[in-house]
Amino acid sequence: MPRTQTPLGLFGTEDLIGEDDRAIRDTVRAFTADRIRPHLADWFDEASIPARELARELGDLGVLGMHLQGYGCAGTTATAYGLACMELEAADSGLRSLVSVQGSLAMFAIWRWGSEEQKQEWLPRMAAGEAIGCFGLTEPDFGSNPGDMRTYARRDGEDWVLNGTKMWITNGSVADVAVVWAQTDDKIRGFVVPTDTPGFSAPEITKKLSLRASVTSELVLDDVRLPASAMLPEARGLSGPLSCLNEARYGIVFGALGAARDCLETAIAYTQERDIFGKPLASYQATQLKLADMSLELGKGMLLALHLGSLKDAGTLTSEQVSTGKLNNVREAIAIARECRTLLGANGISLEYPVLRHANNLESVLTYEGTSEVHQLVIGQTLTGQSAFR
Amino acid sequence: MTNIVVLVKQVPDTYSERKLNESDHTLDRESADAVIDEINERAVEEALKIKEAGEGEVTVLCVGPDRATDAIRKALSMGADKAVHVSDEALQGSDMVATAKVIAGALGKVDGYDLVIAGNEASDGRGGAIPAMLAEILGVPQLTHARELSLEGTTLKVDRETEDGVTHLEANLPAVVSVTEKINEPRYPSFKGIMAAKKKPVETLTVADLGVDAGELGLSGAAATVLEAAPKPPRAAGERVEDDGDGGTKVVEYLAGQKLI
């Protein structure tokens, strides 16, 4: 009997997606199939990606800052942005991270909180992929508690002088511009820092076991002098950077499911081809029970993602709803990736198959943009009215 | 300003199982996913390159059922400016001569075409004769199987590649060109292009609009009738030669018996 259904086909999710959004999704899928997938194993193995070249190709498609309006951005629906993230992460979480940081963190920060001059200077070039952005919030000693950051911007006449260190910064070493958050005498403020400013450096972090097809860096700010116009005028306090994280998390709600879908499709195909005791692995009940359960979680996650997409397009999505989606979908995605790895046996650990690459990547996705535990506490707080973070 | 018309056909996806209708042996369009023929994307790409290098307008021309709007929209999302869609029940089962007449008729509705670009053959029918037939009806030069194309003013230069070799052709506009898979790598539709495609004008025509005699069209107007069709028989198992030391001789005897050597 031939296969007649896919995991997401069981949930009929295709009918929930509009025509344009589907066409955009299909374009990203074709792009990753042609231009990305053939190279992924090598990029992951060698821990290097041609970030500049990729940024330009992604810019040509319209992926970068795609759900923002104006300034050369495509202006798609939020749902289309989510679906694009899903296809990108079905290829590799590192690729999706590049796009998330560019569009949802760096570009969104400038688009939402920047001056008109800052928007004009950076957004069209960033949308086209001619300029790459990064986002400096996390520090070596401050992850889930960014409000305690040590990076400090001191006023010197009209100028600002920044000192401090940022850590785990995606795109850092290849960026043309960094959005850096720092303490000031008047709350936390954001700064648009051209990376060729004297005193700025971004050494790459190596020896990673996850997101190897992604550039991760430290940002070192050593008396970086900036004009008054470098500050993001509209952001004051931690709500500025947190609003950006919320955008990126939204993309992850979809993205993580892309990685999971790729693992599950790989496992379904593998178990049909692989014989054990004289018949296909797929014909054993133990295999089918696993595949069925994983399909349920993938489909439920997709329904949640598409619903959150509708809410975002309607302008009513709340941050705790994004936390709900990020917590559930990343947690289920990594569980699916690990379970699929068991179905592939020893082949599961090879770069010939995407499964352990996805599982390893999802280890980062599980803790960045808010750890699972932080999102549990966000949900706990909204359910009880009690803050239990500290 | 070069007015370019690109011929686009919606075909069953080559990845899906393609079937014929049992009653009249025409293509069963419901049996497979319908997509824009891949070679047409290359034709659109070539038209867009000409337009972007100078001035021009790219019109997509498609003859096909209503659902061929998906193929048209794909071409529009790549960057074509407008489309003409000929859709009519009377066209079902038309042969190549009839189709060429319909396309020629529809070209009459496009305001002054200079260049028609088509794929060299569709992946479903694989006739490969429409571009030549169309040029013949229009009375313009045909430059088929182009692997390279350049336009200087109104002079068109084409490298035509077939199994016989490469021929360098030159003609003045207006002309009909067909392109091969070597012509270019088509672009992906950009997101802005996808969202703009719906707003681009698509003129829908029926046979009555074209001044073509409906009696020449459709299954009944076709010059040839398909009486019977059967799927290709599965490949027969080969002949097995046991090698008892004289395997080489046996293989040679077999090949000689088949008159292959």
XYZ file of C-alpha atoms in Angstrom:
651
model
C 0.000 0.000 0.000
C 1.464 3.406 -0.902
C 1.784 6.274 1.581
C -1.319 8.403 1.313
C -0.792 11.017 3.985
C 1.813 13.309 5.504
C 1.998 14.242 9.206
C 0.635 17.749 8.562
C -1.843 16.405 5.999
C -3.564 14.618 8.894
C -4.377 18.010 10.358
C -5.415 19.644 7.097
C -3.284 22.670 7.943
C -2.790 23.529 4.264
C -6.409 24.741 4.115
C -5.646 27.295 6.826
C -2.994 29.051 4.746
C -3.831 31.803 2.255
C -2.785 31.723 -1.383
C -0.022 34.356 -1.219
C 1.346 32.938 2.022
C 1.507 29.502 0.407
C 3.284 30.876 -2.669
C 5.822 32.625 -0.426
C 6.319 29.431 1.587
C 6.798 27.394 -1.603
C 9.372 29.868 -2.892
C 11.426 29.565 0.305
C 11.108 25.784 0.132
C 12.370 25.740 -3.472
C 15.197 28.120 -2.589
C 16.390 25.979 0.317
C 16.135 22.808 -1.780
C 18.237 24.280 -4.604
C 20.669 26.561 -2.835
C 20.948 25.498 0.804
C 20.344 21.810 1.396
C 23.098 20.507 -0.891
C 25.682 22.368 1.244
C 24.344 21.990 4.774
C 26.273 18.921 5.862
C 29.521 20.585 4.795
C 28.679 23.919 6.381
C 27.790 22.196 9.642
C 30.853 19.972 9.510
C 33.219 22.831 8.727
C 31.370 25.277 10.986
C 31.283 27.943 8.313
C 28.603 29.501 6.151
C 28.894 32.025 3.328
C 26.823 34.511 5.318
C 27.317 37.528 3.043
C 26.391 35.636 -0.117
C 23.375 34.057 1.597
C 22.215 37.411 2.932
C 22.160 38.857 -0.578
C 20.243 35.897 -1.982
C 17.766 36.024 0.887
C 17.480 39.773 0.336
C 16.660 39.249 -3.360
C 13.835 36.914 -2.389
C 12.531 39.416 0.140
C 13.042 37.271 3.258
C 14.917 39.849 5.348
C 12.546 41.932 7.445
C 9.780 40.531 5.248
C 6.908 41.285 7.630
C 7.935 44.909 8.173
C 6.282 47.690 6.182
C 8.199 50.204 4.081
C 11.950 50.906 3.746
C 12.407 48.256 1.060
C 10.825 45.491 3.154
C 8.384 43.126 1.457
C 5.502 43.809 3.851
C 4.071 40.286 3.986
C 1.712 38.891 6.595
C 3.125 37.655 9.875
C 1.869 34.203 8.913
C 3.973 34.266 5.751
C 6.977 35.254 7.882
C 6.323 32.317 10.189
C 5.999 29.909 7.276
C 9.236 31.216 5.776
C 10.975 30.605 9.122
C 9.574 27.087 9.085
C 11.065 26.343 5.669
C 14.393 27.935 6.567
C 14.641 25.927 9.775
C 13.543 22.753 7.984
C 16.873 23.265 6.242
C 18.851 24.356 9.306
C 18.237 26.329 12.489
C 21.437 28.273 11.749
C 19.976 29.665 8.537
C 16.758 30.610 10.308
C 18.817 32.236 13.071
C 20.601 34.414 10.510
C 17.245 35.571 9.185
C 15.630 35.978 12.615
C 18.480 38.107 13.932
C 18.583 40.227 10.793
C 14.834 40.770 10.431
C 13.275 40.369 13.846
C 16.050 41.655 16.091
C 18.312 44.128 14.289
C 15.906 45.453 11.650
C 12.875 45.368 13.923
C 14.755 47.317 16.618
C 15.582 50.085 14.138
C 12.139 49.933 12.480
C 10.252 50.091 15.793
C 12.488 52.266 17.950
C 14.779 54.120 15.534
C 14.802 57.685 14.187
C 13.773 58.351 10.597
C 17.457 58.917 9.736
C 18.450 55.566 11.252
C 15.671 53.813 9.326
C 16.634 55.433 6.037
C 20.300 54.698 6.553
C 20.039 51.038 7.460
C 16.717 49.346 6.647
C 16.790 49.379 2.806
C 20.341 47.973 2.773
C 19.484 45.382 5.405
C 16.319 44.315 3.556
C 18.413 43.830 0.411
C 21.009 41.812 2.337
C 23.732 44.327 1.493
C 24.205 45.072 5.162
C 24.072 42.433 7.912
C 22.899 43.254 11.404
C 23.365 41.719 14.836
C 21.750 42.347 18.206
C 23.741 42.695 21.410
C 21.739 42.099 24.568
C 23.073 38.954 26.298
C 26.326 39.249 28.216
C 28.747 36.607 29.493
C 27.218 36.767 32.986
C 23.682 37.926 32.150
C 21.333 35.756 30.102
C 17.826 35.382 31.512
C 18.398 38.542 33.584
C 19.416 41.078 30.923
C 18.276 43.968 33.117
C 21.402 43.474 35.226
C 23.715 43.959 32.230
C 27.071 45.672 32.822
C 27.589 47.293 29.414
C 27.417 51.002 30.058
C 26.971 54.038 27.835
C 28.471 57.174 29.307
C 27.576 60.647 28.097
C 30.607 62.704 27.048
C 29.408 66.082 25.838
C 26.988 65.272 23.020
C 28.654 61.898 22.384
C 28.114 58.488 23.940
C 31.002 56.253 24.983
C 30.212 52.524 25.289
C 32.136 49.932 27.263
C 31.280 46.291 27.893
C 31.026 42.797 26.425
C 28.156 41.000 24.721
C 28.070 37.208 24.298
C 26.422 34.591 22.045
C 25.700 37.149 19.348
C 24.487 35.590 16.101
C 25.950 37.258 12.970
C 28.343 39.277 15.170
C 31.578 38.748 13.213
C 29.963 39.326 9.822
C 27.744 42.249 10.809
C 27.942 45.752 9.375
C 25.813 47.142 12.134
C 25.155 46.096 15.719
C 22.146 47.120 17.782
C 23.693 47.253 21.246
C 21.767 47.655 24.478
C 23.486 49.381 27.392
C 22.816 50.840 30.830
C 22.760 54.620 30.946
C 22.003 57.141 33.666
C 18.482 57.095 32.210
C 17.579 53.387 32.006
C 18.624 50.853 29.371
C 18.967 52.395 25.904
C 19.707 50.974 22.464
C 22.495 52.130 20.152
C 23.038 51.643 16.442
C 26.745 50.854 16.174
C 28.481 50.595 12.772
C 30.910 47.726 13.273
C 33.812 49.697 11.802
C 33.623 52.161 14.721
C 36.985 52.287 16.539
C 36.926 50.202 19.726
C 34.377 47.704 18.388
C 35.473 44.124 17.759
C 33.595 40.847 17.316
C 35.717 37.706 17.775
C 33.940 34.556 16.635
C 33.012 31.866 19.148
C 34.274 28.482 17.955
C 34.111 24.898 19.269
C 30.294 24.858 19.213
C 28.317 21.586 19.155
C 25.148 23.330 18.001
C 24.249 25.923 15.331
C 27.513 25.158 13.580
C 26.117 26.531 10.309
C 25.750 29.936 11.942
C 28.130 32.699 12.957
C 28.196 33.232 16.741
C 30.366 35.928 18.285
C 31.371 37.961 21.259
C 31.056 41.749 20.924
C 33.747 43.772 22.661
C 33.072 47.478 23.182
C 36.205 49.294 24.271
C 35.574 53.059 24.533
C 33.330 52.997 21.458
C 32.480 56.641 20.798
C 29.193 57.348 19.072
C 27.389 60.554 18.121
C 24.159 61.455 19.909
C 22.244 60.376 16.804
C 23.325 56.735 17.338
C 20.862 56.185 20.174
C 17.478 54.636 19.354
C 15.279 57.556 20.452
C 12.051 55.680 21.079
C 13.269 52.846 23.336
C 13.739 53.468 27.049
C 14.050 50.571 29.471
C 14.044 46.815 29.047
C 10.769 46.820 27.100
C 12.751 47.964 24.032
C 14.902 44.858 23.619
C 12.157 42.553 24.947
C 9.796 43.700 22.172
C 12.426 42.618 19.631
C 12.863 39.233 21.302
C 9.125 38.746 21.086
C 9.318 39.180 17.300
C 12.102 36.652 16.983
C 10.357 34.171 19.276
C 7.314 34.343 17.067
C 9.437 33.141 14.143
C 10.790 30.305 16.292
C 7.251 29.089 17.046
C 7.071 28.121 13.365
C 10.767 27.537 12.764
C 11.256 24.783 15.335
C 8.432 22.827 13.706
C 10.309 23.018 10.411
C 13.251 21.189 11.962
C 10.875 18.642 13.498
C 9.047 18.107 10.207
C 12.312 17.503 8.397
C 13.320 14.894 11.002
C 9.942 13.171 10.859
C 9.858 13.056 7.057
C 13.388 11.672 7.084
C 12.402 8.991 9.617
C 9.267 7.993 7.698
C 11.253 7.575 4.498
C 14.118 5.808 6.252
C 11.952 3.263 8.049
C 10.305 2.285 4.770
C 13.617 1.626 3.074
C 15.438 -0.009 5.963
C 14.754 -3.721 6.427
C 15.161 -5.457 9.738
C 14.492 -9.173 10.272
C 13.473 -9.365 6.623
C 10.832 -6.626 6.492
C 10.741 -2.819 6.550
C 11.308 -1.092 9.885
C 8.118 0.872 9.115
C 6.057 -2.322 9.281
C 6.702 -2.808 13.021
C 4.199 -1.556 15.547
C 6.930 0.029 17.672
C 7.897 2.215 14.719
C 4.366 3.188 13.801
C 3.458 4.116 17.385
C 6.408 6.479 17.469
C 5.570 7.991 14.061
C 1.918 8.477 15.017
C 2.740 10.177 18.317
C 5.302 12.460 16.702
C 2.833 13.417 13.972
C 0.291 14.389 16.623
C 2.730 16.742 18.325
C 3.889 18.216 15.028
C 0.324 18.822 13.875
C -0.836 20.291 17.199
C 2.185 22.587 17.177
C 1.364 23.666 13.625
C -2.249 24.449 14.519
C -0.973 26.544 17.415
C 1.580 28.321 15.216
C -0.970 29.152 12.522
C -3.418 30.387 15.131
C -0.782 32.628 16.702
C -0.033 33.829 13.156
C -3.683 34.812 12.698
C -3.630 36.642 16.024
C -0.444 38.488 15.060
C -1.930 39.474 11.718
C -5.008 40.718 13.564
C -2.727 42.700 15.899
C -3.949 41.007 19.076
C -1.107 38.589 19.833
C 0.197 38.934 23.400
C 3.711 38.187 24.599
C 2.555 35.368 26.888
C 0.895 33.734 23.876
C 4.231 33.896 22.053
C 5.852 32.335 25.139
C 3.255 29.565 25.020
C 4.044 28.823 21.392
C 7.815 28.996 21.829
C 7.770 26.763 24.906
C 5.543 24.115 23.396
C 6.880 23.990 19.866
C 10.590 23.993 20.667
C 10.157 21.438 23.446
C 8.155 19.136 21.170
C 10.489 19.709 18.229
C 13.564 18.593 20.133
C 11.663 15.568 21.460
C 10.693 14.646 17.895
C 14.264 15.107 16.642
C 15.623 12.833 19.395
C 12.947 10.201 18.806
C 13.603 10.215 15.054
C 17.269 9.697 15.755
C 16.371 6.403 17.485
C 14.506 5.246 14.359
C 17.576 5.846 12.234
C 19.817 3.784 14.490
C 23.496 4.460 13.910
C 22.688 6.396 10.735
C 20.897 8.861 12.983
C 24.177 10.348 14.156
C 25.544 10.883 10.639
C 25.539 14.135 8.691
C 24.262 12.047 5.770
C 20.890 12.530 7.471
C 19.657 15.791 9.000
C 18.300 14.348 12.232
C 21.064 14.784 14.795
C 22.092 18.073 13.159
C 18.559 19.333 13.850
C 18.541 17.869 17.373
C 21.858 19.547 18.161
C 20.673 22.859 16.720
C 17.465 22.700 18.718
C 19.553 22.533 21.908
C 20.368 26.195 21.220
C 16.848 27.053 20.169
C 15.606 25.562 23.447
C 17.510 28.123 25.510
C 17.921 31.188 23.313
C 15.213 33.835 23.014
C 14.134 32.864 26.530
C 14.788 29.432 27.976
C 11.946 26.958 28.303
C 12.031 27.547 32.060
C 11.666 31.306 31.643
C 8.682 30.782 29.359
C 7.150 28.402 31.917
C 7.528 31.166 34.500
C 6.012 33.734 32.134
C 3.004 31.466 31.753
C 2.967 30.756 35.488
C 2.966 34.468 36.215
C 0.014 35.159 33.934
C -1.921 32.240 35.431
C -1.293 33.143 39.072
C -0.434 36.809 39.147
C 2.752 35.873 41.038
C 6.205 36.560 39.645
C 8.555 33.655 40.389
C 11.605 34.669 38.339
C 13.792 35.610 41.281
C 10.423 49.528 -26.003
C 10.208 45.840 -26.797
C 6.853 44.157 -26.425
C 7.551 40.575 -25.491
C 4.952 37.825 -25.294
C 5.867 34.663 -23.406
C 3.884 31.502 -24.095
C 3.090 29.648 -20.890
C 1.535 26.224 -20.491
C 0.214 24.533 -17.408
C 1.245 20.885 -17.335
C 0.900 17.953 -14.956
C 3.804 17.930 -12.500
C 6.438 15.540 -13.837
C 6.873 14.233 -10.293
C 3.304 12.948 -10.159
C 1.734 10.045 -12.030
C 0.336 11.282 -15.348
C -2.708 9.591 -16.872
C -4.939 9.796 -19.953
C -8.733 9.865 -19.819
C -10.099 6.422 -20.690
C -12.957 7.806 -22.786
C -11.142 10.102 -25.236
C -7.431 9.568 -24.471
C -6.852 13.235 -23.692
C -4.844 14.267 -20.660
C -6.564 13.555 -17.351
C -5.962 16.945 -15.755
C -7.436 15.910 -12.409
C -5.009 13.045 -11.915
C -1.916 15.111 -11.266
C -0.807 18.379 -9.668
C -0.769 21.132 -12.262
C 2.261 23.400 -12.478
C 3.750 25.935 -14.876
C 5.997 24.013 -17.278
C 9.553 24.467 -16.075
C 10.827 25.471 -19.519
C 8.332 28.356 -19.474
C 10.003 29.761 -16.373
C 13.172 29.989 -18.450
C 11.239 31.713 -21.240
C 9.870 34.226 -18.723
C 13.359 34.748 -17.300
C 14.759 35.504 -20.760
C 11.969 38.003 -21.413
C 12.560 39.706 -18.070
C 16.285 39.979 -18.800
C 15.548 41.754 -22.088
C 13.083 44.036 -20.355
C 15.503 44.851 -17.540
C 18.362 45.557 -19.962
C 16.356 48.199 -21.750
C 12.731 49.037 -22.012
C 9.932 46.637 -22.577
C 6.768 45.014 -21.441
C 6.303 41.305 -20.829
C 2.915 39.742 -21.510
C 2.154 36.163 -20.578
C -0.059 34.262 -23.006
C -1.642 31.028 -21.866
C -4.128 28.716 -23.538
C -5.633 26.360 -20.987
C -8.499 25.642 -18.610
C -9.533 28.007 -15.824
C -7.140 26.558 -13.306
C -4.211 27.556 -15.554
C -4.492 30.918 -13.733
C -2.047 29.396 -11.223
C 0.597 29.013 -13.941
C -0.114 32.551 -15.153
C 0.227 33.920 -11.641
C 3.583 32.210 -11.206
C 4.852 33.970 -14.351
C 3.413 37.285 -13.141
C 5.011 36.824 -9.720
C 8.396 36.393 -11.426
C 7.916 39.874 -12.884
C 5.822 39.709 -16.078
C 3.571 42.739 -16.447
C 0.245 41.351 -17.652
C -1.403 38.269 -19.071
C -3.826 37.010 -21.673
C -5.632 33.775 -20.816
C -7.579 31.918 -23.494
C -9.970 29.535 -21.783
C -12.800 27.778 -23.566
C -14.419 24.347 -23.264
C -14.247 24.127 -27.056
C -10.444 23.906 -26.861
C -10.414 20.587 -25.005
C -8.501 18.026 -27.067
C -7.177 20.520 -29.640
C -4.175 19.340 -31.632
C -1.035 21.376 -32.247
C -2.197 23.050 -35.459
C -5.387 24.208 -33.760
C -3.458 25.383 -30.710
C -1.049 27.372 -32.897
C -4.012 29.049 -34.617
C -5.527 29.964 -31.257
C -2.228 31.407 -30.029
C -1.855 33.382 -33.262
C -5.397 34.681 -32.824
C -4.702 35.678 -29.231
C -1.495 37.471 -30.277
C -3.713 39.663 -32.423
C -5.241 40.903 -29.167
C -1.859 41.940 -27.753
C -1.057 45.503 -28.674
C 1.832 45.159 -31.175
C 4.096 42.290 -30.164
C 7.786 42.377 -31.185
C 9.053 39.094 -29.834
C 7.379 35.839 -28.846
C 9.351 33.548 -26.522
C 8.282 29.950 -25.913
C 9.801 26.824 -24.445
C 11.128 24.415 -27.054
C 8.640 21.731 -26.047
C 6.113 21.124 -23.299
C 6.885 18.374 -20.814
C 3.455 16.747 -21.274
C 2.749 16.531 -25.015
C 6.409 16.891 -26.048
C 5.405 17.811 -29.599
C 7.833 20.711 -29.822
C 6.204 22.084 -32.976
C 4.090 24.961 -31.680
C 6.792 27.664 -31.969
C 7.507 26.747 -35.606
C 3.806 26.475 -36.494
C 3.088 29.807 -34.845
C 5.894 31.565 -36.758
C 4.565 30.057 -39.962
C 1.018 31.305 -39.330
C 2.281 34.758 -38.327
C 4.692 34.909 -41.264
C 7.637 35.888 -39.065
C 11.106 34.331 -38.590
C 11.389 31.317 -36.288
C 14.529 30.925 -34.192
C 13.988 27.680 -32.336
C 16.022 25.723 -29.763
C 17.890 28.802 -28.565
C 20.561 28.195 -25.961
C 21.620 31.823 -26.121
C 19.776 34.929 -27.190
C 20.736 38.565 -27.594
C 18.835 41.553 -28.842
C 20.493 44.660 -30.270
C 17.957 47.195 -31.402
C 15.592 45.147 -33.520
C 18.195 42.536 -34.459
C 17.857 39.211 -32.728
C 20.799 36.819 -32.509
C 20.350 33.237 -31.402
C 22.620 30.252 -30.876
C 20.437 27.332 -31.938
C 21.530 24.010 -30.479
C 20.219 20.655 -31.660
C 21.693 17.171 -31.901
C 23.212 18.235 -35.235
C 25.257 21.018 -33.717
C 25.107 24.743 -33.039
C 23.792 27.179 -35.646
C 24.095 30.953 -35.349
C 20.867 32.621 -36.433
C 20.029 36.259 -36.929
C 16.666 37.851 -37.677
C 14.826 41.122 -37.417
C 11.864 41.586 -35.125
C 9.122 40.600 -34.989
C 10.081 36.962 -34.511
C 9.309 33.782 -32.586
C 11.995 32.210 -30.399
C 11.920 28.927 -28.529
C 14.430 28.317 -25.757
C 16.077 25.179 -24.396
C 16.982 24.323 -20.824
C 20.464 25.765 -21.327
C 19.206 29.321 -21.903
C 19.324 30.479 -18.251
C 18.520 29.724 -14.628
C 15.123 31.208 -13.846
C 14.801 33.495 -10.847
C 12.644 32.733 -7.816
C 9.590 34.954 -7.584
C 10.293 37.631 -4.985
C 7.826 38.111 -2.126
C 6.938 41.543 -3.454
C 6.383 39.926 -6.843
C 4.116 37.267 -5.351
C 1.994 39.856 -3.594
C 1.858 42.131 -6.651
C 0.909 39.326 -9.060
C -2.771 39.296 -8.083
C -3.114 42.961 -8.936
C -1.698 42.644 -12.448
C -4.182 42.680 -15.345
C -5.235 39.311 -16.768
C -7.442 39.482 -19.869
C -9.562 36.362 -20.281
C -10.635 35.484 -23.820
C -12.787 32.799 -25.375
C -12.543 31.327 -28.855
C -15.316 33.694 -30.014
C -13.029 36.654 -29.243
C -10.223 35.413 -31.482
C -11.745 35.092 -34.943
C -10.769 31.441 -35.131
C -13.211 28.928 -36.626
C -14.422 26.814 -33.676
C -14.972 23.906 -36.060
C -11.203 23.544 -36.445
C -10.684 23.230 -32.716
C -11.114 20.639 -30.005
C -11.094 16.885 -30.233
C -13.421 16.818 -33.238
C -11.309 19.338 -35.153
C -8.061 17.414 -34.628
C -6.371 16.073 -37.753
C -5.623 12.740 -36.100
C -7.724 10.651 -33.746
C -6.330 8.480 -30.981
C -8.121 5.114 -31.204
C -6.372 3.305 -28.424
C -3.840 3.981 -25.710
C -2.126 1.587 -23.352
C 0.500 2.126 -20.712
C 4.019 1.126 -21.643
C 4.499 -2.542 -20.665
C 6.820 -3.061 -17.746
C 10.368 -3.803 -18.731
C 10.818 -7.531 -19.388
C 13.403 -9.360 -17.300
C 16.734 -9.576 -19.106
C 18.410 -12.736 -20.296
C 20.778 -14.158 -17.728
C 24.090 -15.563 -18.900
C 25.883 -17.966 -16.530
C 29.631 -17.613 -16.819
C 31.197 -21.080 -17.020
C 34.431 -19.693 -18.331
C 32.880 -18.820 -21.694
C 30.786 -15.858 -20.494
C 32.527 -13.443 -22.848
C 31.741 -15.587 -25.888
C 28.102 -15.966 -24.837
C 27.722 -12.182 -24.441
C 29.221 -11.610 -27.894
C 26.940 -14.265 -29.397
C 23.927 -12.579 -27.786
C 24.912 -9.119 -29.041
C 25.570 -10.504 -32.544
C 22.178 -12.266 -32.463
C 20.523 -8.925 -31.700
C 22.511 -7.395 -34.583
C 24.065 -4.978 -32.081
C 27.607 -5.837 -33.169
